[in-house]
Amino acid sequence: MTLRPYTPEDSKVICNWVQDEKQLFQWSADRIGKWPLKGNELNENDRSLVRFGFVIVSPELRGKGNGRKMLELAIQYAKSQLHASRITLGVFANNPKARACYESVGFKEYSVRSVNILGSDWECVDMELFI
């Protein structure tokens, strides 16, 4: 097996692998269009949407503006190098400092969902930034 770079022609093939709405959400959650897929959804999303995940700063550097600086650099990279128009992320409601950091650079809440973590339901706030 070898990996090769994605090409725009792959979108139709990959979208054809998804046989129903349940499979769509199992594969992509709510990140790839609406059912039924028409075939070009991967090209549309790949060019405009970036998802930030696993954002963390060393404990001794927290509370000093470093998270904000890191996000500003990542936003600039997404805009200038990836040509993104929208960035999304998720933050747990029980992490208010992280949420405040995201809001400080312009992220806004667009949905809330429940995620089972360690046997209990945590509220996850999905946020977005249009750039």
N, CA, C and O atoms as a DFTB+ gen file, in Angstrom:
524 C
 N C O
     1  1       0.841      -1.169       0.000
     2  2       0.000       0.000       0.000
     3  2       0.889       1.236       0.000
     4  3       1.908       1.283       0.690
     5  1       0.497       2.226      -0.775
     6  2       1.181       3.515      -0.770
     7  2       0.150       4.620      -0.692
     8  3      -0.966       4.481      -1.192
     9  1       0.526       5.704      -0.069
    10  2      -0.330       6.885      -0.023
    11  2       0.055       7.816      -1.153
    12  3       1.221       7.883      -1.542
    13  1      -0.900       8.515      -1.667
    14  2      -0.632       9.502      -2.699
    15  2      -1.395      10.765      -2.371
    16  3      -2.353      10.719      -1.600
    17  1      -1.000      11.882      -2.928
    18  2      -1.721      13.128      -2.639
    19  2      -3.158      13.087      -3.168
    20  3      -3.447      12.460      -4.187
    21  1      -4.035      13.764      -2.456
    22  2      -5.421      13.932      -2.881
    23  2      -5.455      14.808      -4.122
    24  3      -4.712      15.784      -4.226
    25  1      -6.324      14.452      -5.062
    26  2      -6.569      15.297      -6.240
    27  2      -8.054      15.627      -6.292
    28  3      -8.865      14.863      -5.769
    29  1      -8.427      16.734      -6.903
    30  2      -9.846      17.101      -6.967
    31  2     -10.742      16.032      -7.584
    32  3     -11.927      15.953      -7.259
    33  1     -10.192      15.220      -8.462
    34  2     -10.970      14.149      -9.092
    35  2     -11.369      13.071      -8.088
    36  3     -12.313      12.320      -8.332
    37  1     -10.661      12.989      -6.967
    38  2     -10.960      11.981      -5.949
    39  2     -12.291      12.228      -5.249
    40  3     -12.895      11.287      -4.733
    41  1     -12.758      13.462      -5.221
    42  2     -13.972      13.783      -4.476
    43  2     -15.156      12.939      -4.927
    44  3     -15.870      12.377      -4.095
    45  1     -15.366      12.847      -6.214
    46  2     -16.511      12.079      -6.724
    47  2     -16.405      10.601      -6.330
    48  3     -17.402       9.988      -5.948
    49  1     -15.216      10.039      -6.422
    50  2     -15.008       8.634      -6.075
    51  2     -15.290       8.418      -4.591
    52  3     -16.041       7.514      -4.226
    53  1     -14.693       9.240      -3.739
    54  2     -14.849       9.079      -2.292
    55  2     -16.296       9.308      -1.868
    56  3     -16.837       8.548      -1.065
    57  1     -16.920      10.344      -2.401
    58  2     -18.322      10.608      -2.061
    59  2     -19.225       9.452      -2.471
    60  3     -20.234       9.190      -1.817
    61  1     -18.872       8.764      -3.541
    62  2     -19.651       7.612      -3.996
    63  2     -19.546       6.433      -3.031
    64  3     -20.421       5.568      -3.029
    65  1     -18.505       6.381      -2.220
    66  2     -18.358       5.305      -1.237
    67  2     -19.369       5.428      -0.108
    68  3     -19.679       4.437       0.552
    69  1     -19.884       6.618       0.121
    70  2     -20.834       6.868       1.212
    71  2     -22.230       6.532       0.698
    72  3     -22.758       7.208      -0.185
    73  1     -22.819       5.478       1.262
    74  2     -24.053       4.934       0.714
    75  2     -25.342       5.521       1.281
    76  3     -26.387       5.443       0.636
    77  1     -25.285       6.109       2.478
    78  2     -26.503       6.673       3.053
    79  2     -26.140       7.759       4.069
    80  3     -24.966       7.985       4.363
    81  1     -27.158       8.419       4.593
    82  2     -26.949       9.538       5.504
    83  2     -26.243       9.111       6.795
    84  3     -25.416       9.854       7.323
    85  1     -26.565       7.930       7.297
    86  2     -25.917       7.439       8.511
    87  2     -24.415       7.287       8.275
    88  3     -23.611       7.705       9.109
    89  1     -24.036       6.697       7.157
    90  2     -22.614       6.552       6.840
    91  2     -21.932       7.910       6.713
    92  3     -20.785       8.074       7.131
    93  1     -22.631       8.879       6.141
    94  2     -22.075      10.225       6.006
    95  2     -21.681      10.776       7.369
    96  3     -20.581      11.303       7.531
    97  1     -22.575      10.655       8.351
    98  2     -22.285      11.202       9.668
    99  2     -21.279      10.347      10.430
   100  3     -20.500      10.877      11.221
   101  1     -21.279       9.023      10.205
   102  2     -20.269       8.183      10.839
   103  2     -18.874       8.557      10.343
   104  3     -17.910       8.530      11.108
   105  1     -18.773       8.894       9.102
   106  2     -17.488       9.201       8.489
   107  2     -17.045      10.630       8.777
   108  3     -15.885      10.861       9.115
   109  1     -17.955      11.586       8.646
   110  2     -17.536      12.987       8.652
   111  2     -18.187      13.850       9.721
   112  3     -17.981      15.063       9.745
   113  1     -18.983      13.231      10.618
   114  2     -19.780      14.007      11.584
   115  2     -20.625      14.990      10.786
   116  3     -21.353      14.580       9.882
   117  1     -20.544      16.265      11.100
   118  2     -21.336      17.249      10.350
   119  2     -20.428      18.152       9.516
   120  3     -20.786      19.295       9.234
   121  1     -19.265      17.653       9.122
   122  2     -18.261      18.483       8.467
   123  2     -18.341      18.485       6.938
   124  3     -17.774      19.370       6.298
   125  1     -19.032      17.515       6.346
   126  2     -19.055      17.404       4.889
   127  2     -20.485      17.487       4.368
   128  3     -21.179      16.474       4.293
   129  1     -20.916      18.660       4.017
   130  2     -22.170      18.836       3.318
   131  2     -23.405      18.183       3.902
   132  3     -23.431      17.819       5.077
   133  1     -24.391      18.043       3.103
   134  2     -25.681      17.442       3.447
   135  2     -25.928      16.272       2.512
   136  3     -25.410      16.221       1.397
   137  1     -26.735      15.332       2.996
   138  2     -27.108      14.163       2.210
   139  2     -28.222      14.533       1.255
   140  3     -29.097      15.302       1.651
   141  1     -28.254      14.049       0.044
   142  2     -27.264      13.184      -0.597
   143  2     -26.069      13.991      -1.107
   144  3     -26.197      15.168      -1.445
   145  1     -24.922      13.346      -1.156
   146  2     -23.722      13.987      -1.673
   147  2     -23.810      14.060      -3.191
   148  3     -24.310      13.143      -3.842
   149  1     -23.325      15.145      -3.733
   150  2     -23.354      15.332      -5.178
   151  2     -22.025      14.963      -5.831
   152  3     -21.961      14.732      -7.038
   153  1     -20.946      14.908      -5.008
   154  2     -19.664      14.468      -5.537
   155  2     -18.533      15.474      -5.425
   156  3     -17.365      15.084      -5.463
   157  1     -18.843      16.747      -5.290
   158  2     -17.781      17.751      -5.229
   159  2     -17.577      18.317      -3.820
   160  3     -16.795      19.250      -3.641
   161  1     -18.267      17.769      -2.829
   162  2     -18.228      18.319      -1.474
   163  2     -16.826      18.387      -0.881
   164  3     -16.508      19.350      -0.183
   165  1     -15.987      17.400      -1.138
   166  2     -14.637      17.412      -0.574
   167  2     -13.818      18.569      -1.124
   168  3     -13.027      19.167      -0.395
   169  1     -13.994      18.885      -2.372
   170  2     -13.266      20.009      -2.960
   171  2     -13.756      21.334      -2.382
   172  3     -12.957      22.240      -2.139
   173  1     -15.040      21.448      -2.165
   174  2     -15.591      22.684      -1.611
   175  2     -15.114      22.887      -0.188
   176  3     -14.687      23.986       0.164
   177  1     -15.176      21.850       0.644
   178  2     -14.777      21.964       2.040
   179  2     -13.270      22.076       2.203
   180  3     -12.792      22.837       3.044
   181  1     -12.517      21.326       1.407
   182  2     -11.059      21.350       1.563
   183  2     -10.492      22.729       1.323
   184  3      -9.497      23.103       1.943
   185  1     -11.088      23.473       0.459
   186  2     -10.525      24.763       0.109
   187  2     -10.905      25.870       1.080
   188  3     -10.203      26.877       1.162
   189  1     -11.979      25.712       1.803
   190  2     -12.442      26.847       2.587
   191  2     -12.458      26.625       4.092
   192  3     -12.487      27.603       4.839
   193  1     -12.439      25.401       4.565
   194  2     -12.616      25.121       5.989
   195  2     -11.361      24.513       6.600
   196  3     -10.784      23.567       6.064
   197  1     -10.955      25.074       7.724
   198  2      -9.853      24.522       8.521
   199  2     -10.408      24.252       9.902
   200  3     -11.163      25.065      10.438
   201  1     -10.047      23.126      10.484
   202  2     -10.474      22.772      11.846
   203  2      -9.248      22.756      12.745
   204  3      -8.301      22.008      12.501
   205  1      -9.267      23.588      13.790
   206  2      -8.203      23.562      14.793
   207  2      -8.551      22.499      15.816
   208  3      -9.702      22.387      16.237
   209  1      -7.562      21.720      16.216
   210  2      -7.770      20.709      17.232
   211  2      -6.526      20.526      18.081
   212  3      -5.414      20.837      17.655
   213  1      -6.724      20.025      19.270
   214  2      -5.615      19.735      20.171
   215  2      -4.743      20.963      20.421
   216  3      -3.517      20.887      20.350
   217  1      -5.379      22.086      20.713
   218  2      -4.669      23.328      21.010
   219  2      -4.259      23.297      22.477
   220  3      -5.108      23.136      23.354
   221  1      -2.975      23.448      22.748
   222  2      -2.493      23.408      24.132
   223  2      -1.222      24.242      24.247
   224  3      -0.439      24.349      23.303
   225  1      -1.038      24.825      25.416
   226  2       0.150      25.618      25.728
   227  2       0.739      25.057      27.023
   228  3       0.000      24.657      27.922
   229  1       2.050      25.030      27.114
   230  2       2.732      24.552      28.314
   231  2       2.202      25.280      29.549
   232  3       1.980      26.490      29.492
   233  1       1.991      24.569      30.672
   234  2       1.413      25.184      31.868
   235  2       2.125      26.455      32.330
   236  3       1.471      27.407      32.757
   237  1       3.445      26.482      32.251
   238  2       4.150      27.668      32.732
   239  2       4.013      28.880      31.801
   240  3       4.384      29.993      32.173
   241  1       3.486      28.666      30.604
   242  2       3.295      29.766      29.656
   243  2       1.844      30.235      29.573
   244  3       1.543      31.192      28.859
   245  1       0.953      29.576      30.289
   246  2      -0.468      29.942      30.250
   247  2      -0.717      31.239      31.017
   248  3       0.005      31.581      31.953
   249  1      -1.761      31.948      30.592
   250  2      -2.150      33.178      31.274
   251  2      -1.274      34.372      30.950
   252  3      -1.357      35.400      31.621
   253  1      -0.434      34.252      29.929
   254  2       0.492      35.325      29.558
   255  2       0.284      35.801      28.119
   256  3       1.106      36.541      27.578
   257  1      -0.816      35.372      27.507
   258  2      -1.098      35.784      26.131
   259  2      -0.496      34.889      25.065
   260  3      -0.638      35.165      23.874
   261  1       0.173      33.820      25.474
   262  2       0.803      32.943      24.485
   263  2      -0.200      32.148      23.655
   264  3       0.019      31.929      22.464
   265  1      -1.295      31.716      24.273
   266  2      -2.331      31.017      23.523
   267  2      -2.917      31.906      22.448
   268  3      -3.129      31.474      21.315
   269  1      -3.178      33.153      22.812
   270  2      -3.713      34.114      21.839
   271  2      -2.719      34.340      20.696
   272  3      -3.108      34.366      19.529
   273  1      -1.449      34.503      21.031
   274  2      -0.436      34.708      19.992
   275  2      -0.358      33.505      19.061
   276  3      -0.272      33.660      17.843
   277  1      -0.390      32.301      19.641
   278  2      -0.337      31.090      18.837
   279  2      -1.539      31.022      17.888
   280  3      -1.391      30.706      16.708
   281  1      -2.726      31.322      18.416
   282  2      -3.925      31.306      17.576
   283  2      -3.844      32.340      16.465
   284  3      -4.224      32.060      15.328
   285  1      -3.357      33.524      16.779
   286  2      -3.232      34.563      15.751
   287  2      -2.315      34.104      14.623
   288  3      -2.608      34.335      13.450
   289  1      -1.201      33.454      14.975
   290  2      -0.295      32.924      13.950
   291  2      -0.965      31.819      13.132
   292  3      -0.824      31.773      11.910
   293  1      -1.692      30.932      13.807
   294  2      -2.375      29.845      13.102
   295  2      -3.466      30.379      12.179
   296  3      -3.651      29.873      11.072
   297  1      -4.181      31.397      12.634
   298  2      -5.227      32.015      11.798
   299  2      -4.594      32.645      10.566
   300  3      -5.099      32.485       9.455
   301  1      -3.497      33.356      10.758
   302  2      -2.816      33.980       9.632
   303  2      -2.327      32.924       8.634
   304  3      -2.432      33.115       7.423
   305  1      -1.794      31.817       9.148
   306  2      -1.338      30.731       8.277
   307  2      -2.516      30.142       7.495
   308  3      -2.420      29.933       6.286
   309  1      -3.625      29.877       8.189
   310  2      -4.807      29.314       7.518
   311  2      -5.302      30.242       6.415
   312  3      -5.742      29.792       5.357
   313  1      -5.222      31.525       6.675
   314  2      -5.690      32.509       5.692
   315  2      -4.722      32.639       4.519
   316  3      -5.137      32.559       3.362
   317  1      -3.440      32.839       4.806
   318  2      -2.482      33.138       3.733
   319  2      -1.978      31.900       2.991
   320  3      -1.763      31.950       1.780
   321  1      -1.788      30.790       3.710
   322  2      -1.221      29.611       3.075
   323  2      -2.264      28.592       2.630
   324  3      -2.116      27.950       1.590
   325  1      -3.320      28.450       3.429
   326  2      -4.354      27.461       3.107
   327  2      -5.550      28.081       2.398
   328  3      -6.415      27.365       1.893
   329  1      -5.600      29.405       2.360
   330  2      -6.677      30.151       1.707
   331  2      -8.046      29.796       2.272
   332  3      -9.039      29.724       1.547
   333  1      -8.073      29.577       3.573
   334  2      -9.323      29.238       4.256
   335  2     -10.195      30.481       4.392
   336  3      -9.700      31.606       4.458
   337  1     -11.482      30.254       4.431
   338  2     -12.419      31.350       4.701
   339  2     -13.133      31.140       6.034
   340  3     -13.791      32.048       6.542
   341  1     -13.000      29.929       6.602
   342  2     -13.662      29.614       7.869
   343  2     -12.793      28.651       8.669
   344  3     -12.244      27.691       8.128
   345  1     -12.680      28.922       9.954
   346  2     -11.961      28.038      10.867
   347  2     -12.933      27.625      11.958
   348  3     -13.674      28.461      12.473
   349  1     -12.940      26.346      12.317
   350  2     -13.802      25.859      13.390
   351  2     -12.957      25.185      14.455
   352  3     -11.811      24.807      14.215
   353  1     -13.539      25.044      15.629
   354  2     -12.915      24.307      16.725
   355  2     -13.993      23.945      17.722
   356  3     -15.101      24.481      17.676
   357  1     -13.671      23.042      18.619
   358  2     -14.575      22.678      19.698
   359  2     -13.889      22.906      21.030
   360  3     -12.695      22.642      21.173
   361  1     -14.639      23.394      22.002
   362  2     -14.098      23.613      23.338
   363  2     -15.135      23.142      24.349
   364  3     -16.327      23.404      24.191
   365  1     -14.683      22.451      25.382
   366  2     -15.615      21.992      26.403
   367  2     -16.011      23.147      27.306
   368  3     -15.190      24.001      27.643
   369  1     -17.275      23.162      27.692
   370  2     -17.806      24.225      28.542
   371  2     -17.091      24.270      29.886
   372  3     -17.062      25.316      30.535
   373  1     -16.512      23.142      30.312
   374  2     -15.801      23.117      31.586
   375  2     -14.357      23.619      31.465
   376  3     -13.538      23.400      32.356
   377  1     -14.060      24.296      30.350
   378  2     -12.741      24.887      30.119
   379  2     -12.923      26.364      29.736
   380  3     -12.607      26.756      28.613
   381  1     -13.436      27.189      30.677
   382  2     -13.775      28.573      30.339
   383  2     -12.582      29.434      29.939
   384  3     -12.751      30.375      29.163
   385  1     -11.393      29.150      30.437
   386  2     -10.222      29.942      30.043
   387  2      -9.889      29.732      28.570
   388  3      -9.543      30.678      27.863
   389  1      -9.996      28.483      28.112
   390  2      -9.747      28.207      26.695
   391  2     -10.802      28.906      25.831
   392  3     -10.479      29.509      24.807
   393  1     -12.049      28.819      26.251
   394  2     -13.112      29.478      25.481
   395  2     -12.865      30.984      25.406
   396  3     -13.029      31.586      24.345
   397  1     -12.479      31.586      26.511
   398  2     -12.200      33.026      26.519
   399  2     -11.051      33.368      25.569
   400  3     -11.079      34.403      24.903
   401  1     -10.047      32.499      25.507
   402  2      -8.934      32.713      24.588
   403  2      -9.429      32.689      23.143
   404  3      -9.064      33.551      22.343
   405  1     -10.257      31.705      22.814
   406  2     -10.790      31.610      21.444
   407  2     -11.655      32.825      21.107
   408  3     -11.577      33.362      20.002
   409  1     -12.468      33.248      22.053
   410  2     -13.313      34.421      21.826
   411  2     -12.464      35.679      21.648
   412  3     -12.853      36.586      20.911
   413  1     -11.312      35.743      22.312
   414  2     -10.462      36.933      22.223
   415  2      -9.891      37.159      20.824
   416  3      -9.515      38.279      20.479
   417  1      -9.827      36.091      20.017
   418  2      -9.350      36.250      18.640
   419  2     -10.495      36.236      17.636
   420  3     -10.263      36.255      16.427
   421  1     -11.732      36.202      18.134
   422  2     -12.878      36.363      17.246
   423  2     -13.764      35.153      17.024
   424  3     -14.742      35.257      16.285
   425  1     -13.470      34.014      17.628
   426  2     -14.331      32.846      17.451
   427  2     -15.684      33.080      18.112
   428  3     -15.771      33.691      19.178
   429  1     -16.738      32.586      17.466
   430  2     -18.111      32.700      17.961
   431  2     -18.748      31.313      18.015
   432  3     -18.475      30.458      17.172
   433  1     -19.589      31.105      19.007
   434  2     -20.311      29.845      19.152
   435  2     -21.309      29.678      18.009
   436  3     -22.004      30.622      17.634
   437  1     -21.368      28.451      17.456
   438  2     -22.397      28.177      16.454
   439  2     -23.222      26.940      16.773
   440  3     -24.276      26.741      16.169
   441  1     -22.770      26.095      17.716
   442  2     -23.597      24.974      18.143
   443  2     -23.037      24.407      19.443
   444  3     -21.890      24.654      19.814
   445  1     -23.889      23.637      20.121
   446  2     -23.506      22.970      21.362
   447  2     -23.952      21.523      21.249
   448  3     -25.054      21.238      20.783
   449  1     -23.093      20.614      21.678
   450  2     -23.433      19.197      21.624
   451  2     -22.911      18.520      22.877
   452  3     -22.063      19.065      23.584
   453  1     -23.416      17.347      23.143
   454  2     -23.009      16.572      24.312
   455  2     -22.070      15.462      23.869
   456  3     -22.327      14.767      22.886
   457  1     -20.964      15.303      24.619
   458  2     -19.987      14.266      24.320
   459  2     -19.746      13.480      25.606
   460  3     -19.517      14.072      26.661
   461  1     -19.796      12.145      25.524
   462  2     -19.565      11.331      26.709
   463  2     -18.070      11.166      26.921
   464  3     -17.372      10.564      26.105
   465  1     -17.591      11.713      28.038
   466  2     -16.179      11.665      28.392
   467  2     -16.075      11.094      29.802
   468  3     -16.723      11.589      30.724
   469  1     -15.279      10.075      29.968
   470  2     -15.049       9.477      31.288
   471  2     -16.350       9.108      31.997
   472  3     -16.467       9.243      33.215
   473  1     -17.320       8.645      31.223
   474  2     -18.577       8.180      31.796
   475  2     -19.594       9.258      32.110
   476  3     -20.649       8.960      32.669
   477  1     -19.304      10.506      31.764
   478  2     -20.302      11.558      31.978
   479  2     -20.401      12.423      30.722
   480  3     -19.493      12.443      29.891
   481  1     -21.503      13.124      30.602
   482  2     -21.731      13.968      29.427
   483  2     -21.131      15.350      29.645
   484  3     -21.444      16.035      30.618
   485  1     -20.267      15.741      28.722
   486  2     -19.653      17.065      28.743
   487  2     -20.260      17.874      27.605
   488  3     -20.500      17.352      26.517
   489  1     -20.501      19.134      27.864
   490  2     -21.017      20.029      26.840
   491  2     -19.851      20.542      26.004
   492  3     -18.910      21.135      26.532
   493  1     -19.921      20.309      24.703
   494  2     -18.900      20.788      23.782
   495  2     -19.476      21.931      22.957
   496  3     -20.513      21.784      22.310
   497  1     -18.806      23.046      22.986
   498  2     -19.227      24.227      22.249
   499  2     -18.423      24.294      20.961
   500  3     -17.198      24.411      20.991
   501  1     -19.110      24.221      19.836
   502  2     -18.442      24.365      18.540
   503  2     -18.413      25.847      18.206
   504  3     -19.418      26.551      18.305
   505  1     -17.216      26.304      17.801
   506  2     -17.020      27.717      17.513
   507  2     -16.469      27.874      16.092
   508  3     -15.878      26.949      15.534
   509  1     -16.677      29.060      15.524
   510  2     -16.192      29.318      14.174
   511  2     -15.677      30.746      14.071
   512  3     -16.057      31.631      14.837
   513  1     -14.803      30.934      13.100
   514  2     -14.250      32.238      12.787
   515  2     -14.219      32.360      11.269
   516  3     -13.622      31.526      10.590
   517  1     -14.850      33.382      10.743
   518  2     -14.797      33.642       9.302
   519  2     -13.666      34.621       9.053
   520  3     -13.589      35.678       9.680
   521  1     -12.782      34.249       8.119
   522  2     -11.614      35.095       7.840
   523  2     -11.589      35.541       6.403
   524  3     -10.677      36.259       5.995
